[in-house]
Short mmCIF file of C-alpha atoms in Angstrom, two decimals:
data_model
loop_
_atom_site.label_atom_id
_atom_site.label_comp_id
_atom_site.label_asym_id
_atom_site.label_seq_id
_atom_site.Cartn_x
_atom_site.Cartn_y
_atom_site.Cartn_z
CA MET A 1 -36.81 7.07 1.31
CA THR A 2 -33.78 8.98 0.75
CA THR A 3 -31.06 6.47 0.07
CA PRO A 4 -28.41 7.51 1.99
CA VAL A 5 -24.68 9.21 0.82
CA LEU A 6 -21.09 9.61 1.87
CA ARG A 7 -20.53 12.02 3.94
CA GLN A 8 -18.30 14.97 2.05
CA GLU A 9 -15.82 16.35 5.45
CA LEU A 10 -11.79 15.21 4.31
CA SER A 11 -9.72 18.62 4.62
CA ALA A 12 -6.89 18.68 1.94
CA PRO A 13 -4.28 18.13 5.18
CA GLN A 14 -6.15 14.82 5.64
CA LEU A 15 -6.39 13.27 2.22
CA PHE A 16 -2.17 14.30 3.12
CA THR A 17 -2.14 12.18 5.98
CA LEU A 18 -4.35 9.26 4.28
CA GLY A 19 -1.34 9.01 1.42
CA PHE A 20 1.22 9.34 3.32
CA GLY A 21 0.64 7.90 6.35
CA CYS A 22 -0.31 4.85 4.16
CA ILE A 23 2.71 4.99 2.19
CA ILE A 24 5.35 5.20 5.14
CA GLY A 25 3.83 2.50 7.19
CA VAL A 26 4.35 -0.38 5.27
CA GLY A 27 6.14 -2.73 7.10
CA TRP A 28 9.67 -1.19 7.11
CA ILE A 29 10.51 -1.99 10.26
CA ILE A 30 10.20 -5.64 9.57
CA LEU A 31 11.76 -5.94 5.94
CA VAL A 32 14.97 -2.84 6.39
CA GLY A 33 17.06 -5.84 7.15
CA ALA A 34 16.72 -7.89 3.72
CA TRP A 35 16.99 -4.66 1.57
CA LEU A 36 20.16 -4.13 3.52
CA ALA A 37 21.45 -7.51 3.36
CA SER A 38 20.32 -8.00 -0.49
CA ALA A 39 21.74 -4.90 -1.79
CA GLY A 40 23.57 -3.34 0.71
CA SER A 41 22.90 0.28 2.03
CA LEU A 42 23.85 2.21 -0.70
CA GLY A 43 22.25 -0.62 -3.00
CA ALA A 44 19.06 0.12 -1.21
CA ILE A 45 19.01 3.73 -1.12
CA LEU A 46 19.43 3.70 -4.73
CA ALA A 47 16.34 0.96 -5.36
CA PHE A 48 14.20 3.41 -3.02
CA ALA A 49 15.75 6.42 -4.74
CA LEU A 50 15.29 5.42 -8.21
CA GLY A 51 12.15 3.50 -7.43
CA GLY A 52 10.37 6.96 -5.84
CA GLY A 53 11.84 8.91 -8.98
CA GLY A 54 9.52 6.31 -11.26
CA MET A 55 6.95 6.54 -8.84
CA LEU A 56 6.84 10.52 -9.07
CA LEU A 57 6.07 10.03 -12.53
CA ILE A 58 3.29 7.42 -12.11
CA GLY A 59 1.65 9.62 -9.41
CA LEU A 60 2.11 12.78 -12.36
CA CYS A 61 0.36 10.70 -14.26
CA TYR A 62 -2.49 10.21 -11.18
CA CYS A 63 -2.56 13.95 -11.22
CA ALA A 64 -3.29 14.01 -14.87
CA ALA A 65 -6.05 11.61 -14.93
CA TYR A 66 -8.04 13.29 -12.08
CA ALA A 67 -7.73 16.50 -13.82
CA ASP A 68 -9.37 14.88 -16.54
CA PHE A 69 -11.60 12.85 -14.42
CA PRO A 70 -11.93 14.75 -11.23
CA VAL A 71 -14.38 12.00 -9.79
CA ALA A 72 -14.33 9.83 -6.92
CA GLY A 73 -13.26 6.39 -8.28
CA GLY A 74 -9.91 6.17 -8.24
CA GLU A 75 -7.94 3.85 -10.95
CA VAL A 76 -11.54 2.01 -11.59
CA ALA A 77 -13.25 5.36 -12.70
CA TYR A 78 -10.18 6.39 -14.98
CA CYS A 79 -9.68 3.18 -16.88
CA TYR A 80 -13.50 3.22 -17.63
CA GLY A 81 -13.17 6.27 -19.10
CA TRP A 82 -10.51 5.49 -21.43
CA PHE A 83 -10.94 1.63 -21.85
CA GLY A 84 -14.34 0.66 -20.76
CA LEU A 85 -15.95 -1.34 -18.17
CA ARG A 86 -13.50 -4.46 -18.50
CA ALA A 87 -10.49 -2.54 -18.14
CA ALA A 88 -12.07 -0.81 -15.13
CA PHE A 89 -13.00 -4.31 -13.47
CA VAL A 90 -9.54 -5.57 -14.28
CA ALA A 91 -8.06 -2.16 -12.43
CA GLY A 92 -10.75 -2.66 -9.18
CA TRP A 93 -10.49 -6.52 -9.24
CA ILE A 94 -6.35 -5.92 -8.95
CA LEU A 95 -6.81 -2.87 -6.48
CA VAL A 96 -9.13 -5.06 -4.11
CA LEU A 97 -6.75 -7.78 -4.01
CA THR A 98 -3.92 -5.29 -2.69
CA PHE A 99 -5.81 -3.43 -0.52
CA SER A 100 -7.32 -6.21 1.47
CA ILE A 101 -4.22 -8.68 1.15
CA GLY A 102 -2.27 -5.61 2.52
CA CYS A 103 -4.20 -5.45 5.44
CA ALA A 104 -3.82 -9.01 6.05
CA PHE A 105 0.33 -8.28 6.09
CA GLU A 106 -0.16 -5.21 8.44
CA ALA A 107 -1.87 -8.03 10.77
CA ILE A 108 0.84 -10.20 10.67
CA SER A 109 3.89 -7.63 11.56
CA VAL A 110 1.69 -6.08 13.94
CA GLY A 111 1.24 -8.90 15.77
CA TRP A 112 4.70 -10.18 15.26
CA LEU A 113 6.08 -6.05 16.96
CA LEU A 114 3.39 -6.17 19.89
CA ALA A 115 4.99 -9.73 20.47
CA GLU A 116 8.97 -8.13 20.49
CA LEU A 117 7.68 -5.62 22.88
CA VAL A 118 6.29 -8.05 24.80
CA PRO A 119 7.14 -11.37 24.20
CA GLN A 120 4.84 -12.80 26.75
CA LEU A 121 1.96 -12.29 23.58
CA SER A 122 3.61 -14.52 21.05
CA GLY A 123 1.96 -17.85 22.33
CA PRO A 124 2.13 -21.49 21.14
CA VAL A 125 2.85 -22.21 17.75
CA LEU A 126 -0.39 -23.25 15.98
CA TYR A 127 1.05 -24.56 12.99
CA GLY A 128 3.15 -23.82 10.51
CA VAL A 129 3.17 -21.95 6.78
CA TRP A 130 6.12 -21.97 4.13
CA GLY A 131 8.29 -23.20 6.53
CA GLY A 132 6.88 -20.16 9.09
CA GLU A 133 5.62 -20.54 12.46
CA VAL A 134 2.04 -18.75 13.38
CA HIS A 135 1.47 -18.46 17.22
CA ALA A 136 -1.52 -18.44 18.35
CA GLY A 137 -0.88 -14.98 20.56
CA ARG A 138 0.33 -13.07 16.91
CA LEU A 139 -2.43 -14.39 15.32
CA ALA A 140 -5.15 -13.33 17.70
CA ILE A 141 -3.53 -9.88 18.15
CA GLY A 142 -3.68 -9.23 14.10
CA LEU A 143 -7.73 -10.84 14.12
CA ALA A 144 -8.77 -8.43 17.06
CA LEU A 145 -6.91 -5.38 15.31
CA MET A 146 -8.68 -6.24 11.85
CA LEU A 147 -12.14 -6.12 13.74
CA LEU A 148 -11.20 -3.12 15.33
CA ILE A 149 -10.18 -1.03 12.12
CA ALA A 150 -13.16 -2.22 10.52
CA VAL A 151 -15.68 -1.05 13.36
CA ILE A 152 -13.75 2.39 13.01
CA ASN A 153 -14.39 2.25 9.68
CA TRP A 154 -17.97 1.53 9.89
CA LEU A 155 -18.30 4.41 12.48
CA GLY A 156 -17.35 7.02 9.91
CA VAL A 157 -14.97 9.11 7.46
CA GLN A 158 -14.06 11.36 10.38
CA ALA A 159 -13.47 8.70 12.76
CA THR A 160 -10.76 7.33 10.24
CA ALA A 161 -9.43 10.16 9.23
CA ARG A 162 -8.84 11.72 12.90
CA LEU A 163 -7.51 8.32 13.73
CA GLN A 164 -5.26 8.25 10.40
CA ASP A 165 -3.84 12.17 11.14
CA LEU A 166 -3.13 10.72 14.77
CA ILE A 167 -1.25 8.36 13.79
CA THR A 168 1.00 9.55 11.30
CA TRP A 169 2.07 12.37 12.56
CA GLY A 170 2.65 10.56 15.82
CA LEU A 171 4.76 8.49 13.16
CA VAL A 172 6.60 11.15 11.82
CA ALA A 173 7.74 12.85 15.38
CA MET A 174 8.72 9.29 16.77
CA THR A 175 11.04 8.66 13.34
CA ALA A 176 12.09 12.24 13.80
CA VAL A 177 13.90 11.21 16.68
CA CYS A 178 15.37 7.98 16.20
CA ILE A 179 16.52 9.43 13.27
CA GLY A 180 18.40 12.20 14.46
CA VAL A 181 20.08 10.39 17.42
CA ALA A 182 21.05 7.31 15.14
CA LEU A 183 22.74 9.66 12.30
CA TRP A 184 24.48 11.56 14.89
CA ASN A 185 26.13 8.79 16.58
CA GLY A 186 26.20 6.60 13.25
CA ALA A 187 29.67 6.18 11.68
CA VAL A 188 30.33 6.23 7.82
CA ALA A 189 32.15 2.96 7.97
CA ASN A 190 29.30 1.31 8.82
CA LEU A 191 27.62 1.73 5.38
CA VAL A 192 30.77 -0.48 4.01
CA PRO A 193 29.80 -2.50 1.70
CA LEU A 194 27.66 -0.47 -0.09
CA PHE A 195 26.82 -3.04 -2.24
CA PRO A 196 26.79 -7.39 -1.75
CA ALA A 197 30.06 -8.85 -3.22
CA GLY A 198 29.38 -10.27 -6.51
CA SER A 199 25.83 -9.55 -6.16
CA ALA A 200 25.44 -5.61 -6.64
CA VAL A 201 22.83 -5.99 -9.51
CA ALA A 202 20.84 -8.90 -8.86
CA GLY A 203 20.64 -7.26 -4.76
CA PHE A 204 19.47 -3.94 -6.17
CA LEU A 205 16.86 -5.34 -8.71
CA SER A 206 15.24 -7.54 -5.53
CA VAL A 207 15.14 -4.68 -3.67
CA LEU A 208 13.68 -2.94 -6.79
CA ALA A 209 10.55 -5.28 -6.67
CA MET A 210 9.62 -4.54 -3.37
CA VAL A 211 9.48 -0.86 -4.38
CA PRO A 212 5.69 -0.49 -5.79
CA MET A 213 4.04 -1.71 -2.54
CA PHE A 214 6.24 0.33 -0.63
CA TYR A 215 5.03 3.55 -2.36
CA LEU A 216 1.59 2.18 -2.53
CA GLY A 217 -0.96 4.73 -0.42
CA PHE A 218 -0.44 7.82 -2.59
CA ASN A 219 -3.28 6.36 -4.72
CA VAL A 220 -5.93 6.15 -1.99
CA ILE A 221 -6.25 10.00 -2.03
CA PRO A 222 -8.07 9.72 -5.77
CA GLN A 223 -10.50 6.77 -3.67
CA ALA A 224 -11.03 9.45 -0.81
CA VAL A 225 -12.25 12.50 -3.34
CA ALA A 226 -15.94 11.43 -3.00
CA GLU A 227 -15.59 12.77 1.10
CA LYS A 228 -13.13 16.27 0.43
CA SER A 229 -14.70 18.48 1.53
CA GLU A 230 -16.00 21.19 -1.75
CA ARG A 231 -13.05 23.64 -0.32
CA VAL A 232 -10.64 21.03 -1.76
CA GLY A 233 -9.66 21.37 -5.33
CA THR A 234 -8.59 19.52 -8.02
CA ARG A 235 -4.68 21.43 -7.71
CA GLN A 236 -5.00 20.53 -4.15
CA VAL A 237 -5.82 16.88 -4.59
CA ALA A 238 -2.55 16.95 -7.04
CA LEU A 239 -0.48 18.13 -4.78
CA THR A 240 -1.21 15.57 -1.97
CA ILE A 241 -0.24 12.84 -4.09
CA VAL A 242 3.05 14.81 -5.39
CA LEU A 243 3.86 15.67 -1.42
CA ALA A 244 2.61 12.30 -0.24
CA LEU A 245 5.62 10.81 -2.53
CA LEU A 246 8.35 13.29 -1.89
CA GLY A 247 7.86 12.51 1.62
CA ALA A 248 7.94 9.10 1.45
CA MET A 249 11.24 8.91 -1.00
CA LEU A 250 12.67 11.13 1.81
CA PHE A 251 11.39 9.18 4.76
CA TYR A 252 12.97 5.77 2.94
CA VAL A 253 16.36 6.84 2.27
CA LEU A 254 16.62 8.61 6.13
CA ILE A 255 15.42 4.93 7.31
CA ILE A 256 18.22 2.92 5.40
CA LEU A 257 20.83 5.26 5.85
CA MET A 258 19.50 5.60 10.33
CA THR A 259 19.72 1.36 10.36
CA ALA A 260 22.74 1.20 8.15
CA SER A 261 24.99 3.40 10.11
CA ALA A 262 24.42 2.82 13.29
CA VAL A 263 26.10 -0.58 13.71
CA PRO A 264 28.55 -3.03 11.52
CA ARG A 265 26.68 -4.87 9.29
CA GLU A 266 27.54 -8.21 10.42
CA GLU A 267 25.92 -7.44 13.51
CA LEU A 268 23.39 -5.43 12.04
CA LEU A 269 21.98 -8.01 9.80
CA GLY A 270 22.71 -10.97 12.95
CA GLU A 271 19.08 -9.39 14.31
CA GLU A 272 15.78 -10.47 13.99
CA LEU A 273 14.71 -6.40 13.56
CA PRO A 274 17.97 -4.44 12.94
CA ALA A 275 16.05 -1.01 12.95
CA TYR A 276 15.44 -1.81 16.60
CA THR A 277 18.87 -2.80 17.27
CA ALA A 278 20.17 0.46 15.28
CA VAL A 279 18.29 2.48 17.25
CA SER A 280 18.98 0.57 20.61
CA ALA A 281 22.86 1.12 19.86
CA ALA A 282 22.59 4.95 18.87
CA PHE A 283 20.19 5.41 22.20
CA GLY A 284 22.73 3.13 23.80
CA SER A 285 19.28 1.64 25.39
CA THR A 286 17.69 -0.98 24.34
CA GLY A 287 14.27 0.49 26.57
CA ALA A 288 15.25 3.72 24.25
CA GLY A 289 15.19 1.36 20.95
CA LYS A 290 11.68 0.07 21.53
CA LEU A 291 10.57 3.94 20.62
CA VAL A 292 11.18 2.76 17.21
CA LEU A 293 9.12 -0.06 17.61
CA VAL A 294 6.08 1.39 18.42
CA ALA A 295 7.06 3.99 15.63
CA GLY A 296 7.30 0.91 12.93
CA LEU A 297 3.74 -0.10 15.14
CA LEU A 298 2.06 3.32 14.39
CA GLY A 299 3.69 3.37 10.80
CA LEU A 300 1.69 0.05 10.42
CA LEU A 301 -1.37 1.21 11.84
CA SER A 302 -1.72 3.98 9.57
CA THR A 303 -1.48 2.28 6.68
CA TRP A 304 -4.07 -0.50 8.03
CA ASN A 305 -6.97 2.26 8.26
CA ALA A 306 -5.47 3.75 4.79
CA ILE A 307 -5.41 0.42 2.89
CA PHE A 308 -8.55 -0.65 4.76
CA TYR A 309 -10.76 2.36 3.83
CA ALA A 310 -9.36 2.04 -0.07
CA SER A 311 -10.49 -1.68 -0.22
CA THR A 312 -14.10 -0.87 0.98
CA ARG A 313 -14.28 2.18 -1.30
CA THR A 314 -12.76 -0.30 -4.57
CA LEU A 315 -15.63 -2.14 -3.54
CA LEU A 316 -18.24 0.04 -3.36
CA VAL A 317 -17.59 1.61 -6.83
CA LEU A 318 -17.38 -1.77 -8.48
CA ALA A 319 -20.31 -3.09 -7.02
CA ARG A 320 -22.08 0.46 -8.19
CA ALA A 321 -20.80 -0.21 -11.81
CA GLY A 322 -22.54 -3.81 -11.51
CA THR A 323 -19.64 -5.71 -11.80
CA ILE A 324 -20.06 -7.26 -8.24
CA PRO A 325 -22.96 -7.85 -6.20
CA ALA A 326 -25.46 -4.88 -5.34
CA GLY A 327 -25.51 -5.46 -2.36
CA LEU A 328 -21.72 -4.45 -1.36
CA ALA A 329 -22.81 -0.75 -2.48
CA ALA A 330 -25.14 -0.29 0.35
CA ILE A 331 -24.86 2.32 2.85
CA ASP A 332 -25.09 2.15 6.51
CA ALA A 333 -28.38 4.87 7.17
CA ARG A 334 -26.70 6.00 10.45
CA PHE A 335 -22.76 6.21 9.50
CA ARG A 336 -23.37 6.75 6.20
CA THR A 337 -20.39 4.37 5.49
CA PRO A 338 -20.48 1.27 2.97
CA ALA A 339 -21.05 -1.29 5.76
CA ALA A 340 -20.82 -5.06 3.35
CA ALA A 341 -17.78 -3.71 2.21
CA ILE A 342 -16.06 -3.25 4.72
CA ALA A 343 -17.56 -6.54 6.27
CA LEU A 344 -15.50 -8.36 3.37
CA THR A 345 -12.48 -6.22 2.66
CA ALA A 346 -12.19 -7.55 7.11
CA VAL A 347 -13.19 -10.85 5.83
CA ILE A 348 -10.60 -11.46 2.96
CA GLY A 349 -7.92 -9.47 5.51
CA ALA A 350 -8.51 -12.16 8.41
CA ALA A 351 -8.08 -15.04 5.84
CA GLY A 352 -4.64 -14.12 4.49
CA THR A 353 -3.57 -13.08 8.33
CA LEU A 354 -3.75 -16.72 8.64
CA LEU A 355 -0.83 -17.30 6.36
CA GLY A 356 1.57 -16.12 8.91
CA PRO A 357 5.17 -14.42 8.98
CA ALA A 358 6.46 -16.75 5.85
CA ALA A 359 4.45 -14.81 4.16
CA LEU A 360 5.20 -11.19 3.82
CA VAL A 361 7.76 -10.98 1.54
CA PRO A 362 5.92 -13.11 -1.09
CA MET A 363 2.56 -10.45 0.02
CA VAL A 364 5.28 -7.42 -0.87
CA SER A 365 6.47 -8.42 -4.03
CA GLY A 366 3.61 -10.27 -5.42
CA LEU A 367 1.07 -7.28 -4.81
CA GLY A 368 3.90 -4.85 -5.53
CA THR A 369 4.24 -6.52 -8.88
CA ALA A 370 0.27 -6.96 -9.69
CA MET A 371 -0.31 -2.99 -8.75
CA THR A 372 2.24 -2.31 -11.48
CA LEU A 373 0.11 -3.55 -14.01
CA VAL A 374 -2.74 -0.87 -12.91
CA PHE A 375 -0.19 1.41 -13.14
CA ALA A 376 0.93 0.64 -16.73
CA MET A 377 -2.97 1.27 -17.34
CA ILE A 378 -3.27 4.63 -16.06
CA ALA A 379 0.11 5.44 -17.66
CA LEU A 380 -1.46 4.57 -21.23
CA GLY A 381 -4.61 5.96 -20.59
CA VAL A 382 -2.82 9.82 -19.93
CA LEU A 383 -0.78 9.01 -23.04
CA ILE A 384 -3.72 7.65 -25.37
CA THR A 385 -5.28 10.73 -23.96
CA ARG A 386 -2.66 13.78 -24.40
CA SER A 387 -1.68 12.05 -28.53
CA ARG A 388 -5.37 12.31 -29.42
CA ARG A 389 -5.62 15.63 -28.04
CA GLY A 390 -1.86 16.34 -29.91
CA ALA A 391 -1.52 17.93 -26.67
CA ALA A 392 2.14 18.61 -24.78
CA GLY A 393 3.45 16.74 -21.93
CA ARG A 394 3.76 13.01 -23.22
CA LEU A 395 7.07 12.59 -22.33
CA VAL A 396 5.98 11.65 -18.51
CA PRO A 397 3.42 9.41 -19.13
CA ALA A 398 5.32 7.27 -21.93
CA ALA A 399 8.41 7.17 -19.57
CA ALA A 400 5.85 6.59 -16.76
CA LEU A 401 4.24 3.54 -19.01
CA LEU A 402 7.91 2.47 -19.31
CA VAL A 403 8.87 2.33 -15.47
CA ALA A 404 6.01 0.32 -15.26
CA LEU A 405 6.70 -2.22 -17.50
CA ALA A 406 10.05 -2.29 -16.39
CA LEU A 407 8.63 -3.00 -12.55
CA LEU A 408 6.02 -6.05 -13.84
CA ALA A 409 8.48 -7.72 -15.75
CA ASN A 410 11.27 -7.36 -12.85
CA GLY A 411 8.19 -8.30 -10.27
CA LEU A 412 7.60 -11.36 -11.80
CA ILE A 413 11.46 -12.84 -12.43
CA GLN A 414 12.91 -11.96 -8.89
CA ALA A 415 9.91 -14.00 -7.65
CA GLY A 416 11.03 -16.90 -9.81
CA ILE A 417 14.91 -16.21 -9.03
CA ASN A 418 14.37 -15.68 -5.62
CA SER A 419 11.54 -18.23 -4.65
CA ALA A 420 12.39 -21.83 -2.04
CA VAL A 421 10.14 -23.82 -3.88
CA PRO A 422 9.57 -24.88 -7.91
CA LEU A 423 6.23 -22.43 -7.72
CA PRO A 424 6.54 -19.30 -6.16
CA PRO A 425 3.97 -17.86 -3.82
CA GLU A 426 3.53 -14.80 -5.51
CA TRP A 427 2.51 -16.59 -8.64
CA VAL A 428 0.00 -18.86 -6.98
CA LEU A 429 -1.81 -15.86 -5.07
CA LEU A 430 -2.14 -13.94 -8.54
CA ALA A 431 -2.68 -16.70 -10.59
CA ILE A 432 -5.69 -18.06 -7.93
CA TRP A 433 -7.24 -13.94 -7.89
CA SER A 434 -6.95 -13.74 -11.69
CA LEU A 435 -9.09 -16.92 -11.77
CA LEU A 436 -11.40 -15.70 -9.30
CA GLY A 437 -11.73 -12.52 -11.54
CA LEU A 438 -12.73 -14.62 -14.84
CA LEU A 439 -15.02 -16.51 -12.98
CA LEU A 440 -16.60 -13.36 -11.31
CA TRP A 441 -17.19 -11.72 -14.37
CA LEU A 442 -18.24 -14.37 -16.35
CA ALA A 443 -21.25 -14.95 -13.82
CA ALA A 444 -21.94 -11.21 -13.27
CA GLY A 445 -23.16 -10.64 -16.74
CA SER A 446 -26.95 -10.15 -15.44
CA TRP A 447 -25.41 -8.06 -12.60
CA ARG A 448 -23.83 -6.04 -15.36
CA ARG A 449 -27.05 -6.09 -17.31
CA ALA A 450 -29.20 -4.68 -14.12
CA VAL A 451 -27.29 -0.86 -14.54
CA PRO A 452 -28.09 0.57 -17.62
CA GLU A 453 -24.78 2.51 -19.49
CA ALA A 454 -26.13 5.53 -19.29
CA GLU A 455 -26.54 5.18 -15.59
CA ARG A 456 -22.93 3.30 -14.89
CA ARG A 457 -21.62 5.98 -16.75
CA ARG A 458 -23.67 8.71 -14.45
CA ILE A 459 -22.07 6.65 -11.74
CA LEU A 460 -18.74 6.41 -12.20
CA LEU A 461 -18.18 9.65 -14.49
CA PRO A 462 -20.60 11.96 -13.00
CA ALA A 463 -20.59 15.73 -14.73
CA PRO A 464 -19.50 18.37 -12.89
CA GLU A 465 -21.71 20.49 -11.06
#
């Protein structure tokens, strides 16, 4: 009996929409008010512009890594090629955390937005977590959509990619209308203060700590190359990564300008969803303002779909490498998708959804901080490779490594500074996941031994045909 394999159907535009759609949907409509409150209009723009520039350096390292290892598996394969299996497991374990708990972030946010569109959907309060209320209706919406996303991913990569195309371009069209009208009717005076009084640097750094999570998504592209069409070459894959990051940088700057310029700061920050208030003021209609809620909803769904996909493919490659149970590498015979990995991602995401809206900011800053460690590993690998070869172009990976380490340090520090409790939730999340990873590695000796090293290398770094 032939072992089912993944279909190879994704085009370059579909790779782009997977990456770009994943980046621009990470809850900006929920947290843009927090950015403006913390850093001011110019401070928030600088955080996303400078942070985006740093992420572009890291993205270029991903392009270099893919050029060296034009294989599926993304960071897991790259780190295995450079540093060995332990480093590959560390990178993969962080990715599973980031993608699967990222799904929980999307589920919570979507439930919140739908309740804003139709208030009756909120339902009664079930319980509280970290001072926030978890409503029955919002929770049910999030869990139901988690199941729907899982089913779509189970049905096949083309179903996933077509959904991503539809959502991403719908989001771009709606957001372009909102941005255009808001900027046309906005006032420069509303951008004042450019920085919050007395806390310009602190505010900038607190927003900068969130930036890695809000640019996360470009690295979904390397996860998807196992299913790209044979017509898509190495240069096209690299180009989609760069274009996704550049497009996202422009998108975030325009979103901040749109929101900050439409309404005076005092009025804006008093609202639960400032982006909705801004667009309502620009159109002169609360009904029209709901357009940005729909755009935000599409953005959340686009990211949710993409990171769910990426989580399943990361689990797949870890299982094939023998670092987690081999059953997670099982491919559905009919749809040729990793059914067990899809189920596990849905379960982890659903568990995170139970934490409710108070977990949103800790999720963003904690997961973003965790990912900077992976970014540092990628930059270090490219730097070492080029140094060994005596190759030119070592400045970019060296700069990217410094950026990643700086973002890592800032994220850990900001979590401690901004926490309302002695032990920041971000630290707790990272500590628990690290402990689980350590226990799993110690218990997985038999799984690793079951895969001969030559076979593992063939799986992670297959020779080009």
